Amino acid sequence: MKSIVAWTLWIVLGCLQPVYANVITFKGGSEIIGKHLEIFQDPSNRLTVQQIQARTDFQLNHEDAANMGQSQSAYWLRFKVKNLSSDSNIYLELAYPLIHSCELYYFIGNSVVSHKYSDFDTFDNREVKHQNLIFNLPIPLYGEREFYLKIRGDSQVILPLFLHDQKHLFESSLYAETINGIYAGIIIVMVLYNLFIYFSTRDKSYLYYVLYILFIGLAQTTLTGYAYKYLWTSYPGFNANAVVWFSVLAGIFAAFFFKNFLQVKEKLPIGNLLLNIMIFLYSATGIINILGFKSLSFTGIDISGGYGALATLFVAIKITRQNYRPAKFFLGAWSLFLLGLVLLVLRNMNVLPYNMFTTYTMQAGTILEVILLSFALADKINILKKEREASQERALWISKENERIIKEQNVSLEGKVLKRTKELRTTNEELHNTLNQLKDAQSQIIESEKMASLGQLTAGIAHEINNPINFVSSNVRPLRRDIEDVLEILDAYSVLEEYESPQVYEQQVQNIKNLKKDLDIGYIKTELDMLLTGMEDGAKRTVEIVKGLKIFSRVDESDLNLVDINEGLESTLVILNYQIGTEIALEKNLGEISKVECYGGKINQTFMNILSNSIYALKNDPDPNKKPKLTVSSWQPDEDHVCISLKDNGIGIPPEVKSKIFDPFFTTKQIGEGTGLGLSIVFKIIEVHHGSLVVNSEVGEGTEFLITLPVLRKKPSITSTHE
């Protein structure tokens, strides 16, 4: 009984003593040492190795690979190794590259020896060029040494620590290189193969798929450390964030691929929303990393990945239930990927052992997913091909059916076409006759306008010539009387030679003097001078009118000539003088201008049509207190253009009428007073001369027609404002 109590007391006292790990007896080969580690968490990250050596509160680890979770703390690992191998150099491998910093300490006497790695060091600075962190543990044969390992990480800290001798380190590295080389080769082949198919088919599913497997492959290669070893050895900063960036891009393009490949938007709208949320979560994670919150971005990757896996699985199951064949392939591929992911997580949680099989479950799941998805895309192409062939057969059947219907309809249509053709011919003949009638009517109207203009011209000429002719004819009778009186006196002088007697001669002379006195020879001389002067003035006036008529008519109007515009204005005013009369005040401001290359007769016709309208407006102004005034001006704004202003202070033109004044047959005059072609002809004439015509009018104030003509026809016209 006493012995039982003694043993119980000894066991209890033993449990109260500090726990120390067993010494690792290394006899060569490869060995995982997780269960031999003592771990201490340093939240302050300030303790030195001397302070750590003195601590007695290390905790013994009971797992093959300690999983410390995600923390900013420093973790100190303590272990003691006894070398019973045949080599004095033992290698310590930390088979987890995503470590922020790792520092190895050991004591030789009172001196501290340290070796440090951090994610700021380039790959070439490593003592051992390996994808994982490798330390050389110098332990004499049959000797032992205690080591301290300080580790910090930005992401989840997992501590799979191995001891190797040189031979087994090389074999382990070679095996890992082979597995990851095969993985990278498959990824590259699948990228190139599907990229080639994309360029052949231009199907966006292949493009998204290529980008997805490219970035998922880069993410996996970065996780295993091979990307840093072979791709960007001199860029540690990029390597530290690469796993986040590639995971983000892989997640985003995976969502785009799933949406396009499974036609989620059409088949499951709620699924489209779920995948859009997945894209948003990955995008937000990338932004968080760029902003410098590295640790938080790793948490974002875990959250985005977990959500994306469940959301994608939900969508795939829902669409598979709709009997959509590609969804079945996708569900199988995604399930294998998730299986590999779950096995990896279980290994990291120490539910499964840490061995070669559990190490590469993620790569195996990825490869199987990639291969099955490629089969799914190929199957989709086959489905599309069959659908296209069915569509072509359907189109062929529809084409033949349409051909049959068309043949049947042709018989019916031919009769209808003949009937309709006959009706169209009848209608065409009626339209042709109507068109001829309209042309005849238009010709008659134009001829009427010409006759009206000719009548206006004839009346003006007749009135202007009539005045001087009447003046001449009225002077003929008094001129004849005066000439007869002068001839009578001359006859009396002619008979003086017949009288020889002086008395008779003197008597006859006295008679001639009495005759001259009776006839008032002085008055006759004055009257003759007045009559001849008046007749001369009448003749000159007639010559001027004829000259003005010649200028106005311009018999050479079929050819372009250099024309004096001021002469044309003067001749037009001469013809219209009888219409202007004494009631309308005429103001002429004709400046010195260059001759203009134009059709003179047509330009004069323009002046007459505009001035006739102005005179009509002045004579029909209802305001009795307004003094009618017509202003004719010309000037030259530059060396290439000439401007003419024809302005009146009549009734003006309303805005609604102003927009129509140049339309053919539009007129505001009473029936019989105008045809409406005058201003239309004016517009065409100015247009032929490459000029411009601007109408400035205000109701009650009057109207101004501003004509701008190029001096030479090749010059474009400008619009000038007359001050």
CSV table of C-alpha atoms in Angstrom, one decimal, residues 295-707:
chain,number,residue,atom,x,y,z
A,295,SER,CA,-1.5,40.5,-43.9
A,296,LEU,CA,-5.1,41.6,-44.5
A,297,SER,CA,-4.9,40.7,-48.1
A,298,PHE,CA,-4.0,37.1,-47.2
A,299,THR,CA,-7.1,37.0,-45.1
A,300,GLY,CA,-9.1,38.4,-48.1
A,301,ILE,CA,-7.7,35.6,-50.3
A,302,ASP,CA,-9.0,33.0,-47.7
A,303,ILE,CA,-12.4,34.6,-47.6
A,304,SER,CA,-12.7,35.1,-51.3
A,305,GLY,CA,-11.5,31.6,-52.0
A,306,GLY,CA,-13.9,30.0,-49.5
A,307,TYR,CA,-16.9,32.0,-50.8
A,308,GLY,CA,-15.9,31.4,-54.4
A,309,ALA,CA,-15.6,27.6,-53.9
A,310,LEU,CA,-19.1,27.4,-52.3
A,311,ALA,CA,-20.8,29.8,-54.7
A,312,THR,CA,-19.3,28.1,-57.8
A,313,LEU,CA,-20.3,24.6,-56.4
A,314,PHE,CA,-23.9,25.9,-55.8
A,315,VAL,CA,-24.1,27.4,-59.3
A,316,ALA,CA,-22.7,24.2,-61.0
A,317,ILE,CA,-25.2,22.0,-59.1
A,318,LYS,CA,-28.2,24.2,-60.0
A,319,ILE,CA,-27.3,24.3,-63.7
A,320,THR,CA,-26.5,20.6,-63.8
A,321,ARG,CA,-30.1,19.9,-62.6
A,322,GLN,CA,-31.2,21.7,-65.7
A,323,ASN,CA,-29.6,18.9,-67.8
A,324,TYR,CA,-27.0,21.3,-69.3
A,325,ARG,CA,-24.3,18.9,-70.4
A,326,PRO,CA,-21.3,21.2,-70.0
A,327,ALA,CA,-22.3,21.8,-66.4
A,328,LYS,CA,-21.8,18.1,-65.6
A,329,PHE,CA,-18.2,18.1,-66.8
A,330,PHE,CA,-17.7,21.3,-64.9
A,331,LEU,CA,-19.1,20.0,-61.7
A,332,GLY,CA,-16.9,16.9,-61.9
A,333,ALA,CA,-13.8,19.1,-62.6
A,334,TRP,CA,-14.6,21.5,-59.8
A,335,SER,CA,-15.3,18.7,-57.3
A,336,LEU,CA,-11.8,17.3,-58.0
A,337,PHE,CA,-10.3,20.7,-57.5
A,338,LEU,CA,-12.2,21.1,-54.2
A,339,LEU,CA,-11.1,17.6,-53.1
A,340,GLY,CA,-7.5,18.5,-53.6
A,341,LEU,CA,-8.0,21.7,-51.7
A,342,VAL,CA,-9.8,20.0,-48.8
A,343,LEU,CA,-7.1,17.4,-48.5
A,344,LEU,CA,-4.5,20.2,-48.3
A,345,VAL,CA,-6.4,22.0,-45.6
A,346,LEU,CA,-6.8,18.8,-43.6
A,347,ARG,CA,-3.1,18.2,-43.9
A,348,ASN,CA,-2.4,21.7,-42.7
A,349,MET,CA,-4.7,21.1,-39.8
A,350,ASN,CA,-2.8,17.9,-39.0
A,351,VAL,CA,-5.9,15.7,-39.6
A,352,LEU,CA,-3.9,14.0,-42.4
A,353,PRO,CA,-0.2,13.2,-42.1
A,354,TYR,CA,2.4,15.4,-43.7
A,355,ASN,CA,3.8,13.3,-46.6
A,356,MET,CA,4.5,13.4,-50.3
A,357,PHE,CA,0.9,12.4,-51.1
A,358,THR,CA,-0.7,15.1,-49.0
A,359,THR,CA,1.9,17.7,-50.1
A,360,TYR,CA,0.8,17.6,-53.8
A,361,THR,CA,-3.0,17.1,-53.5
A,362,MET,CA,-3.6,20.7,-54.6
A,363,GLN,CA,-1.4,20.4,-57.7
A,364,ALA,CA,-3.1,17.0,-58.5
A,365,GLY,CA,-6.6,18.5,-58.1
A,366,THR,CA,-5.6,21.5,-60.3
A,367,ILE,CA,-4.3,19.3,-63.0
A,368,LEU,CA,-7.4,17.0,-63.0
A,369,GLU,CA,-9.6,20.1,-63.0
A,370,VAL,CA,-7.7,21.6,-66.0
A,371,ILE,CA,-7.9,18.4,-68.0
A,372,LEU,CA,-11.6,17.8,-67.3
A,373,LEU,CA,-12.4,21.4,-68.1
A,374,SER,CA,-10.6,21.0,-71.4
A,375,PHE,CA,-12.7,17.9,-72.1
A,376,ALA,CA,-15.8,20.0,-71.2
A,377,LEU,CA,-14.8,22.8,-73.7
A,378,ALA,CA,-14.1,20.2,-76.4
A,379,ASP,CA,-17.5,18.6,-75.7
A,380,LYS,CA,-19.1,22.1,-75.9
A,381,ILE,CA,-17.6,22.5,-79.3
A,382,ASN,CA,-19.0,19.2,-80.4
A,383,ILE,CA,-22.4,20.2,-79.1
A,384,LEU,CA,-22.2,23.5,-80.9
A,385,LYS,CA,-21.1,21.6,-84.1
A,386,LYS,CA,-24.1,19.3,-83.8
A,387,GLU,CA,-26.4,22.2,-83.2
A,388,ARG,CA,-24.9,24.0,-86.2
A,389,GLU,CA,-25.4,20.9,-88.4
A,390,ALA,CA,-29.0,20.6,-87.2
A,391,SER,CA,-29.5,24.3,-87.8
A,392,GLN,CA,-28.1,23.9,-91.3
A,393,GLU,CA,-30.4,21.0,-92.0
A,394,ARG,CA,-33.3,23.0,-90.7
A,395,ALA,CA,-32.3,25.9,-92.8
A,396,LEU,CA,-32.0,23.6,-95.9
A,397,TRP,CA,-35.5,22.2,-95.2
A,398,ILE,CA,-36.9,25.7,-94.8
A,399,SER,CA,-35.1,26.8,-98.0
A,400,LYS,CA,-36.7,24.0,-99.9
A,401,GLU,CA,-40.1,24.6,-98.4
A,402,ASN,CA,-39.7,28.3,-99.3
A,403,GLU,CA,-38.7,27.3,-102.8
A,404,ARG,CA,-41.9,25.3,-103.1
A,405,ILE,CA,-44.0,28.1,-101.8
A,406,ILE,CA,-42.4,30.6,-104.1
A,407,LYS,CA,-43.1,28.4,-107.1
A,408,GLU,CA,-46.7,28.2,-106.1
A,409,GLN,CA,-46.9,31.9,-105.5
A,410,ASN,CA,-45.2,32.7,-108.8
A,411,VAL,CA,-48.2,31.5,-110.7
A,412,SER,CA,-50.5,33.7,-108.7
A,413,LEU,CA,-48.2,36.6,-108.8
A,414,GLU,CA,-47.7,36.6,-112.5
A,415,GLY,CA,-51.4,37.3,-113.0
A,416,LYS,CA,-51.3,40.0,-110.4
A,417,VAL,CA,-48.2,41.5,-111.8
A,418,LEU,CA,-49.7,41.6,-115.3
A,419,LYS,CA,-52.8,43.3,-113.9
A,420,ARG,CA,-50.8,45.7,-111.8
A,421,THR,CA,-48.5,46.4,-114.8
A,422,LYS,CA,-51.5,47.4,-116.9
A,423,GLU,CA,-52.7,49.7,-114.1
A,424,LEU,CA,-49.2,51.2,-113.8
A,425,ARG,CA,-49.0,51.9,-117.5
A,426,THR,CA,-52.4,53.6,-117.4
A,427,THR,CA,-51.3,55.6,-114.4
A,428,ASN,CA,-48.0,56.4,-116.0
A,429,GLU,CA,-49.7,57.7,-119.1
A,430,GLU,CA,-52.0,59.9,-117.0
A,431,LEU,CA,-49.0,61.2,-115.0
A,432,HIS,CA,-47.1,61.8,-118.3
A,433,ASN,CA,-50.0,63.8,-119.7
A,434,THR,CA,-50.4,65.7,-116.4
A,435,LEU,CA,-46.6,66.5,-116.4
A,436,ASN,CA,-46.9,67.8,-119.9
A,437,GLN,CA,-49.8,70.0,-118.9
A,438,LEU,CA,-47.8,71.3,-115.9
A,439,LYS,CA,-44.8,72.0,-118.1
A,440,ASP,CA,-47.0,73.9,-120.6
A,441,ALA,CA,-48.6,75.8,-117.7
A,442,GLN,CA,-45.2,76.6,-116.3
A,443,SER,CA,-43.9,77.7,-119.7
A,444,GLN,CA,-47.0,79.9,-120.1
A,445,ILE,CA,-46.4,81.5,-116.7
A,446,ILE,CA,-42.7,82.1,-117.4
A,447,GLU,CA,-43.7,83.6,-120.8
A,448,SER,CA,-46.2,85.7,-119.0
A,449,GLU,CA,-43.5,86.9,-116.6
A,450,LYS,CA,-41.3,87.7,-119.5
A,451,MET,CA,-44.1,89.5,-121.3
A,452,ALA,CA,-44.9,91.4,-118.1
A,453,SER,CA,-41.2,92.4,-117.8
A,454,LEU,CA,-41.2,93.3,-121.5
A,455,GLY,CA,-44.3,95.3,-121.1
A,456,GLN,CA,-42.9,97.1,-118.0
A,457,LEU,CA,-39.7,97.8,-120.0
A,458,THR,CA,-41.6,99.0,-123.1
A,459,ALA,CA,-43.9,101.2,-121.0
A,460,GLY,CA,-40.8,102.7,-119.3
A,461,ILE,CA,-39.0,103.3,-122.6
A,462,ALA,CA,-42.1,104.8,-124.3
A,463,HIS,CA,-42.7,107.1,-121.4
A,464,GLU,CA,-39.1,108.3,-121.2
A,465,ILE,CA,-38.7,108.8,-125.0
A,466,ASN,CA,-42.1,110.4,-125.4
A,467,ASN,CA,-41.2,113.4,-123.3
A,468,PRO,CA,-38.2,114.6,-125.4
A,469,ILE,CA,-40.0,113.7,-128.6
A,470,ASN,CA,-43.0,115.7,-127.6
A,471,PHE,CA,-40.8,118.6,-126.7
A,472,VAL,CA,-39.1,118.5,-130.1
A,473,SER,CA,-42.4,118.1,-132.0
A,474,SER,CA,-44.0,121.0,-130.1
A,475,ASN,CA,-41.1,123.3,-131.2
A,476,VAL,CA,-41.5,122.5,-134.9
A,477,ARG,CA,-44.5,124.9,-135.5
A,478,PRO,CA,-43.1,128.0,-133.9
A,479,LEU,CA,-39.7,127.2,-135.6
A,480,ARG,CA,-41.5,127.0,-139.0
A,481,ARG,CA,-43.3,130.3,-138.4
A,482,ASP,CA,-40.0,132.1,-137.4
A,483,ILE,CA,-38.2,130.7,-140.4
A,484,GLU,CA,-41.0,131.9,-142.7
A,485,ASP,CA,-40.7,135.4,-141.2
A,486,VAL,CA,-36.9,135.4,-141.7
A,487,LEU,CA,-37.4,134.1,-145.3
A,488,GLU,CA,-39.9,137.0,-146.0
A,489,ILE,CA,-37.2,139.5,-144.9
A,490,LEU,CA,-34.6,137.7,-147.0
A,491,ASP,CA,-36.9,137.9,-150.0
A,492,ALA,CA,-37.4,141.6,-149.5
A,493,TYR,CA,-33.6,142.1,-149.5
A,494,SER,CA,-33.2,140.0,-152.6
A,495,VAL,CA,-35.3,142.4,-154.8
A,496,LEU,CA,-33.3,145.5,-153.8
A,497,GLU,CA,-31.0,145.1,-156.7
A,498,GLU,CA,-33.8,145.4,-159.2
A,499,TYR,CA,-34.5,149.0,-158.3
A,500,GLU,CA,-32.2,151.5,-160.1
A,501,SER,CA,-33.8,154.7,-158.9
A,502,PRO,CA,-32.4,155.8,-155.6
A,503,GLN,CA,-35.7,157.1,-154.5
A,504,VAL,CA,-37.3,153.7,-155.1
A,505,TYR,CA,-34.4,151.9,-153.4
A,506,GLU,CA,-34.5,154.0,-150.3
A,507,GLN,CA,-38.3,153.6,-150.2
A,508,GLN,CA,-37.8,149.8,-150.5
A,509,VAL,CA,-35.2,149.8,-147.7
A,510,GLN,CA,-37.6,151.8,-145.5
A,511,ASN,CA,-40.2,149.2,-146.2
A,512,ILE,CA,-37.8,146.4,-145.2
A,513,LYS,CA,-37.1,148.2,-141.9
A,514,ASN,CA,-40.8,148.6,-141.3
A,515,LEU,CA,-41.2,144.8,-142.0
A,516,LYS,CA,-38.5,143.9,-139.6
A,517,LYS,CA,-40.1,146.1,-137.0
A,518,ASP,CA,-43.5,144.6,-137.6
A,519,LEU,CA,-42.1,141.1,-137.4
A,520,ASP,CA,-39.9,141.9,-134.4
A,521,ILE,CA,-36.7,140.4,-135.7
A,522,GLY,CA,-35.0,140.6,-132.3
A,523,TYR,CA,-37.6,138.4,-130.7
A,524,ILE,CA,-37.4,136.0,-133.7
A,525,LYS,CA,-33.7,135.6,-133.1
A,526,THR,CA,-34.2,134.9,-129.4
A,527,GLU,CA,-37.0,132.5,-130.0
A,528,LEU,CA,-35.0,130.6,-132.7
A,529,ASP,CA,-32.1,130.2,-130.3
A,530,MET,CA,-34.5,128.9,-127.6
A,531,LEU,CA,-36.3,126.5,-130.0
A,532,LEU,CA,-33.1,125.0,-131.3
A,533,THR,CA,-31.6,124.7,-127.8
A,534,GLY,CA,-34.8,122.9,-126.7
A,535,MET,CA,-34.7,120.5,-129.7
A,536,GLU,CA,-31.1,119.8,-129.1
A,537,ASP,CA,-31.8,118.9,-125.5
A,538,GLY,CA,-34.6,116.6,-126.5
A,539,ALA,CA,-32.3,114.9,-129.0
A,540,LYS,CA,-29.6,114.4,-126.4
A,541,ARG,CA,-32.1,113.0,-123.9
A,542,THR,CA,-33.3,110.5,-126.5
A,543,VAL,CA,-29.7,109.5,-127.2
A,544,GLU,CA,-29.2,108.9,-123.5
A,545,ILE,CA,-32.3,106.8,-123.2
A,546,VAL,CA,-31.3,104.7,-126.2
A,547,LYS,CA,-27.8,104.3,-124.7
A,548,GLY,CA,-29.3,103.3,-121.3
A,549,LEU,CA,-31.6,100.8,-123.0
A,550,LYS,CA,-28.6,99.3,-124.8
A,551,ILE,CA,-26.7,99.0,-121.5
A,552,PHE,CA,-29.7,97.4,-119.8
A,553,SER,CA,-30.4,94.9,-122.6
A,554,ARG,CA,-26.8,93.7,-122.9
A,555,VAL,CA,-27.1,91.9,-126.2
A,556,ASP,CA,-23.8,90.2,-125.4
A,557,GLU,CA,-25.2,88.5,-122.3
A,558,SER,CA,-24.4,85.0,-123.5
A,559,ASP,CA,-20.7,85.7,-122.7
A,560,LEU,CA,-19.0,86.7,-119.5
A,561,ASN,CA,-17.7,90.3,-119.7
A,562,LEU,CA,-16.2,92.8,-117.4
A,563,VAL,CA,-19.2,95.1,-116.7
A,564,ASP,CA,-19.5,98.4,-114.9
A,565,ILE,CA,-22.2,97.7,-112.3
A,566,ASN,CA,-22.8,101.4,-111.7
A,567,GLU,CA,-23.7,101.8,-115.4
A,568,GLY,CA,-26.2,99.0,-115.1
A,569,LEU,CA,-27.8,100.6,-112.0
A,570,GLU,CA,-28.0,104.0,-113.8
A,571,SER,CA,-29.7,102.4,-116.9
A,572,THR,CA,-32.1,100.5,-114.8
A,573,LEU,CA,-33.1,103.7,-112.9
A,574,VAL,CA,-33.6,105.4,-116.3
A,575,ILE,CA,-36.1,102.8,-117.4
A,576,LEU,CA,-37.9,102.8,-114.0
A,577,ASN,CA,-37.8,106.6,-113.8
A,578,TYR,CA,-41.5,107.0,-114.8
A,579,GLN,CA,-42.5,104.5,-112.0
A,580,ILE,CA,-40.4,106.4,-109.5
A,581,GLY,CA,-41.9,109.7,-110.5
A,582,THR,CA,-41.8,112.7,-108.2
A,583,GLU,CA,-43.5,111.0,-105.2
A,584,ILE,CA,-40.5,108.7,-104.4
A,585,ALA,CA,-37.2,110.3,-103.3
A,586,LEU,CA,-34.3,108.7,-105.0
A,587,GLU,CA,-30.9,108.6,-103.2
A,588,LYS,CA,-27.9,107.3,-105.1
A,589,ASN,CA,-24.6,106.5,-103.4
A,590,LEU,CA,-22.6,104.9,-106.1
A,591,GLY,CA,-19.0,104.4,-105.1
A,592,GLU,CA,-15.9,103.8,-107.2
A,593,ILE,CA,-15.9,100.0,-107.8
A,594,SER,CA,-14.1,97.6,-110.1
A,595,LYS,CA,-15.7,96.1,-113.1
A,596,VAL,CA,-17.3,92.7,-112.5
A,597,GLU,CA,-17.0,89.6,-114.6
A,598,CYS,CA,-20.7,88.7,-115.2
A,599,TYR,CA,-23.6,88.5,-117.5
A,600,GLY,CA,-24.6,92.1,-117.7
A,601,GLY,CA,-28.2,91.7,-118.9
A,602,LYS,CA,-29.0,89.2,-116.2
A,603,ILE,CA,-27.5,91.4,-113.5
A,604,ASN,CA,-29.6,94.4,-114.8
A,605,GLN,CA,-32.7,92.1,-114.7
A,606,THR,CA,-31.9,91.4,-111.1
A,607,PHE,CA,-31.8,95.1,-110.3
A,608,MET,CA,-35.0,95.8,-112.2
A,609,ASN,CA,-36.9,92.9,-110.4
A,610,ILE,CA,-35.8,94.0,-106.9
A,611,LEU,CA,-36.4,97.8,-107.6
A,612,SER,CA,-39.8,97.1,-109.1
A,613,ASN,CA,-40.8,95.3,-105.9
A,614,SER,CA,-39.4,98.1,-103.8
A,615,ILE,CA,-41.4,100.7,-105.8
A,616,TYR,CA,-44.5,98.6,-105.4
A,617,ALA,CA,-43.9,98.3,-101.6
A,618,LEU,CA,-43.4,102.1,-101.4
A,619,LYS,CA,-46.6,102.9,-103.3
A,620,ASN,CA,-48.7,100.5,-101.2
A,621,ASP,CA,-47.4,101.7,-97.8
A,622,PRO,CA,-50.6,102.6,-95.8
A,623,ASP,CA,-48.7,105.2,-93.8
A,624,PRO,CA,-49.6,108.6,-95.3
A,625,ASN,CA,-47.1,110.5,-93.2
A,626,LYS,CA,-44.1,108.6,-94.4
A,627,LYS,CA,-42.1,110.1,-97.2
A,628,PRO,CA,-41.2,107.2,-99.6
A,629,LYS,CA,-37.5,106.8,-100.2
A,630,LEU,CA,-35.5,104.5,-102.4
A,631,THR,CA,-31.7,104.2,-101.8
A,632,VAL,CA,-29.3,102.7,-104.3
A,633,SER,CA,-25.7,102.2,-103.1
A,634,SER,CA,-22.6,100.4,-104.3
A,635,TRP,CA,-19.2,100.0,-102.7
A,636,GLN,CA,-16.2,97.6,-102.7
A,637,PRO,CA,-15.3,96.1,-99.3
A,638,ASP,CA,-12.1,94.4,-100.7
A,639,GLU,CA,-10.3,94.0,-104.0
A,640,ASP,CA,-12.1,90.7,-104.8
A,641,HIS,CA,-15.8,91.7,-104.2
A,642,VAL,CA,-18.4,94.3,-105.0
A,643,CYS,CA,-21.5,95.0,-102.9
A,644,ILE,CA,-24.8,96.5,-104.1
A,645,SER,CA,-27.5,97.7,-101.7
A,646,LEU,CA,-31.1,98.3,-102.9
A,647,LYS,CA,-33.1,99.7,-99.9
A,648,ASP,CA,-36.5,101.2,-99.4
A,649,ASN,CA,-38.4,102.5,-96.3
A,650,GLY,CA,-41.6,100.7,-97.2
A,651,ILE,CA,-43.9,98.3,-95.3
A,652,GLY,CA,-41.1,95.7,-94.7
A,653,ILE,CA,-41.4,91.9,-95.0
A,654,PRO,CA,-42.9,89.7,-92.1
A,655,PRO,CA,-40.6,86.8,-90.9
A,656,GLU,CA,-43.1,84.2,-92.0
A,657,VAL,CA,-43.1,85.6,-95.5
A,658,LYS,CA,-39.3,86.3,-95.7
A,659,SER,CA,-38.5,82.6,-95.7
A,660,LYS,CA,-40.6,82.1,-98.8
A,661,ILE,CA,-39.9,85.1,-101.0
A,662,PHE,CA,-37.4,83.2,-103.2
A,663,ASP,CA,-39.8,80.2,-103.7
A,664,PRO,CA,-41.1,80.0,-107.3
A,665,PHE,CA,-44.7,81.3,-107.8
A,666,PHE,CA,-44.8,82.7,-104.3
A,667,THR,CA,-46.2,86.3,-104.3
A,668,THR,CA,-48.0,88.6,-101.9
A,669,LYS,CA,-49.4,90.7,-104.7
A,670,GLN,CA,-53.0,90.7,-105.8
A,671,ILE,CA,-54.1,88.2,-108.6
A,672,GLY,CA,-52.9,89.6,-111.9
A,673,GLU,CA,-50.3,91.9,-110.4
A,674,GLY,CA,-47.4,89.3,-110.3
A,675,THR,CA,-46.5,85.7,-111.0
A,676,GLY,CA,-44.1,85.1,-108.1
A,677,LEU,CA,-41.1,84.3,-110.3
A,678,GLY,CA,-39.3,87.7,-110.1
A,679,LEU,CA,-37.3,87.1,-106.9
A,680,SER,CA,-36.9,83.4,-107.7
A,681,ILE,CA,-35.1,84.4,-111.0
A,682,VAL,CA,-33.1,87.0,-109.0
A,683,PHE,CA,-31.9,84.2,-106.6
A,684,LYS,CA,-30.9,81.9,-109.5
A,685,ILE,CA,-29.0,84.7,-111.3
A,686,ILE,CA,-27.0,85.6,-108.2
A,687,GLU,CA,-26.3,81.9,-107.5
A,688,VAL,CA,-25.0,81.4,-111.1
A,689,HIS,CA,-22.6,84.3,-110.5
A,690,HIS,CA,-21.3,82.6,-107.3
A,691,GLY,CA,-22.6,85.6,-105.3
A,692,SER,CA,-24.7,86.0,-102.2
A,693,LEU,CA,-28.0,87.7,-101.6
A,694,VAL,CA,-29.0,88.7,-98.0
A,695,VAL,CA,-32.4,90.2,-97.1
A,696,ASN,CA,-32.6,92.6,-94.1
A,697,SER,CA,-36.1,93.6,-93.3
A,698,GLU,CA,-38.2,94.9,-90.4
A,699,VAL,CA,-42.0,95.3,-90.6
A,700,GLY,CA,-42.9,99.0,-90.8
A,701,GLU,CA,-39.2,100.1,-91.3
A,702,GLY,CA,-38.4,98.8,-94.8
A,703,THR,CA,-36.3,96.2,-96.7
A,704,GLU,CA,-32.8,96.0,-97.9
A,705,PHE,CA,-31.5,93.6,-100.5
A,706,LEU,CA,-27.7,93.2,-100.1
A,707,ILE,CA,-26.0,91.7,-103.1
